[in-house]
Structures are given as structure tokens and as C-alpha cells.
């Protein structure tokens, strides 16, 4: 009894101070909410290799739902001034950092892992995309700002290469003006 109380007190103290530092921090989906700039992208997929030199930065808004799923709304400003917008509702899985969705636009299945996240700074995302018998991996560097520090770019390249992408297919995207924000859609 006394021992349990002591342990409880110790845990409480840990919560109140910083001694929980050596335990892995729990992933917090709510903190992923809001707008991210897609600063880097990497994949060996042919469509990307062909177009990578012309690709520009876009944004993705993460909106966790009450059920724990994740609404992803992306926008990229095109050269003609119009916006290319697409969105997907990604289903939660047993792993809090992993989500799955079917993309209507690409007609592929996406298995997405939020590998690392510093919520007010950057996130590294890896997605396995499958269409029929073909599959490939994409990685993304998301940032809260349009800038990515050199150290972060290096991290992203390393992460992409470890994910199986060739170094030359790891791209920091050209800066781009932003699309106007869409009014929130009631669901
Ligand atoms: C996501 O969940 C919905 C509702 O349960 C289901 O109909 C849909 O097939 C799921 N999508 C994927 C890609 O798992
Ligand atoms: C993608 O596939 C690779 C190889 O099969 C696997 O190691 C990795 O965990 C998968 N990633 C996701 C996000 O499912
Ligand atoms: C690079 O990645 C490592 C390991 O994931 C992390 O500890 C470090 O903070 C990252 N560096 C930057 C600049 O984000």
C-alpha cells in the first residue's frame, strides 16, 4: 500500500517535472492539425522523376476528425494562377502514426506513416502507394514555414535514401505563392 502510494507520487512528480524525458513521447494527432508546407518530396516513381524539376511547393491542411481519422486537404498554385486542390479522408489504424486512404484522383491505395513530428516545426512522412501490382514509396518533408533549414534538408535526404529513394530523386521544392484558403466545409 505504502509502496504503491510512493510509486504514484514518483510518477506524479515525473509528470510535473521533466524526468519523463527518457520515455518515448506519445504521438499527438491533434498537434498535427493545421497547415503544413510541402517543402520536400522524394520518390523513384516515373511521373515524379520526369516532372521533379518543375514541381513547386504546395500546402496540406491536417484536420483530425472526432473519430481519430485524418482529413487531408492539399492545394498547389499552378503557373496559370489557378489552384489544384485535392483532399482525402485517411482512416486511422492500430498504429496512431499510420493512416490509410484510397486516392480517387490517382486511383491508388495509400499507406501513410507520420515517421517523425516536431509539431510546431517539421514532420517526415512516408507513404506506400499501391495500384494493382505496382507499388512505390514517397517521402515528404512538411514544414510549418516555407523555409527548411539546411540541417532539416539533410535529414530529409537521409530519411528518403533510407526509405529506398535515390539521392537525385530527393527534391527540395521551389517556393511558390500560396492558394487562398478555402472556407471551412461543414460536414
Ligand atoms: C475507411 O473507413 C471507411 C468507413 O469505415 C471504409 O468504408 C473505407 O473503406 C475505409 N478506407 C480504407 C482505405 O480503408
Ligand atoms: C512500406 O513498405 C515498406 C517495405 O515493405 C515497409 O518497411 C514500410 O513500413 C511500409 N511503410 C508504410 C507507411 O506502410
Ligand atoms: C534529424 O533527425 C534526427 C533523428 O531523427 C533528430 O534527432 C534531429 O533533431 C534532426 N535534425 C533536425 C535539424 O531536425
mmCIF file of C-alpha atoms and ligand atoms in Angstrom, residues 116 122 149 151-152 155, ligand 3:
data_model
loop_
_atom_site.group_PDB
_atom_site.id
_atom_site.type_symbol
_atom_site.label_atom_id
_atom_site.label_comp_id
_atom_site.label_asym_id
_atom_site.label_seq_id
_atom_site.Cartn_x
_atom_site.Cartn_y
_atom_site.Cartn_z
ATOM 1 C CA UNK A 116 8.678 11.975 -37.063
ATOM 2 C CA UNK A 122 8.508 19.929 -39.269
ATOM 3 C CA UNK A 149 16.947 24.712 -42.592
ATOM 4 C CA UNK A 151 20.110 20.528 -41.362
ATOM 5 C CA UNK A 152 16.476 19.616 -41.960
ATOM 6 C CA UNK A 155 17.741 14.905 -42.510
HETATM 7 C C1 LIG B 3 17.451 14.990 -37.662
HETATM 8 O O1 LIG B 3 16.957 13.724 -37.302
HETATM 9 C C2 LIG B 3 17.369 13.278 -36.028
HETATM 10 C C3 LIG B 3 16.876 11.863 -35.851
HETATM 11 O O2 LIG B 3 15.635 11.658 -36.386
HETATM 12 C C4 LIG B 3 16.834 14.236 -34.982
HETATM 13 O O3 LIG B 3 17.252 13.820 -33.719
HETATM 14 C C5 LIG B 3 17.364 15.630 -35.277
HETATM 15 O O4 LIG B 3 16.789 16.550 -34.377
HETATM 16 C C6 LIG B 3 17.004 16.040 -36.681
HETATM 17 N N1 LIG B 3 17.628 17.313 -37.003
HETATM 18 C C7 LIG B 3 16.939 18.360 -37.367
HETATM 19 C C8 LIG B 3 17.720 19.569 -37.752
HETATM 20 O O5 LIG B 3 15.744 18.386 -37.396
#
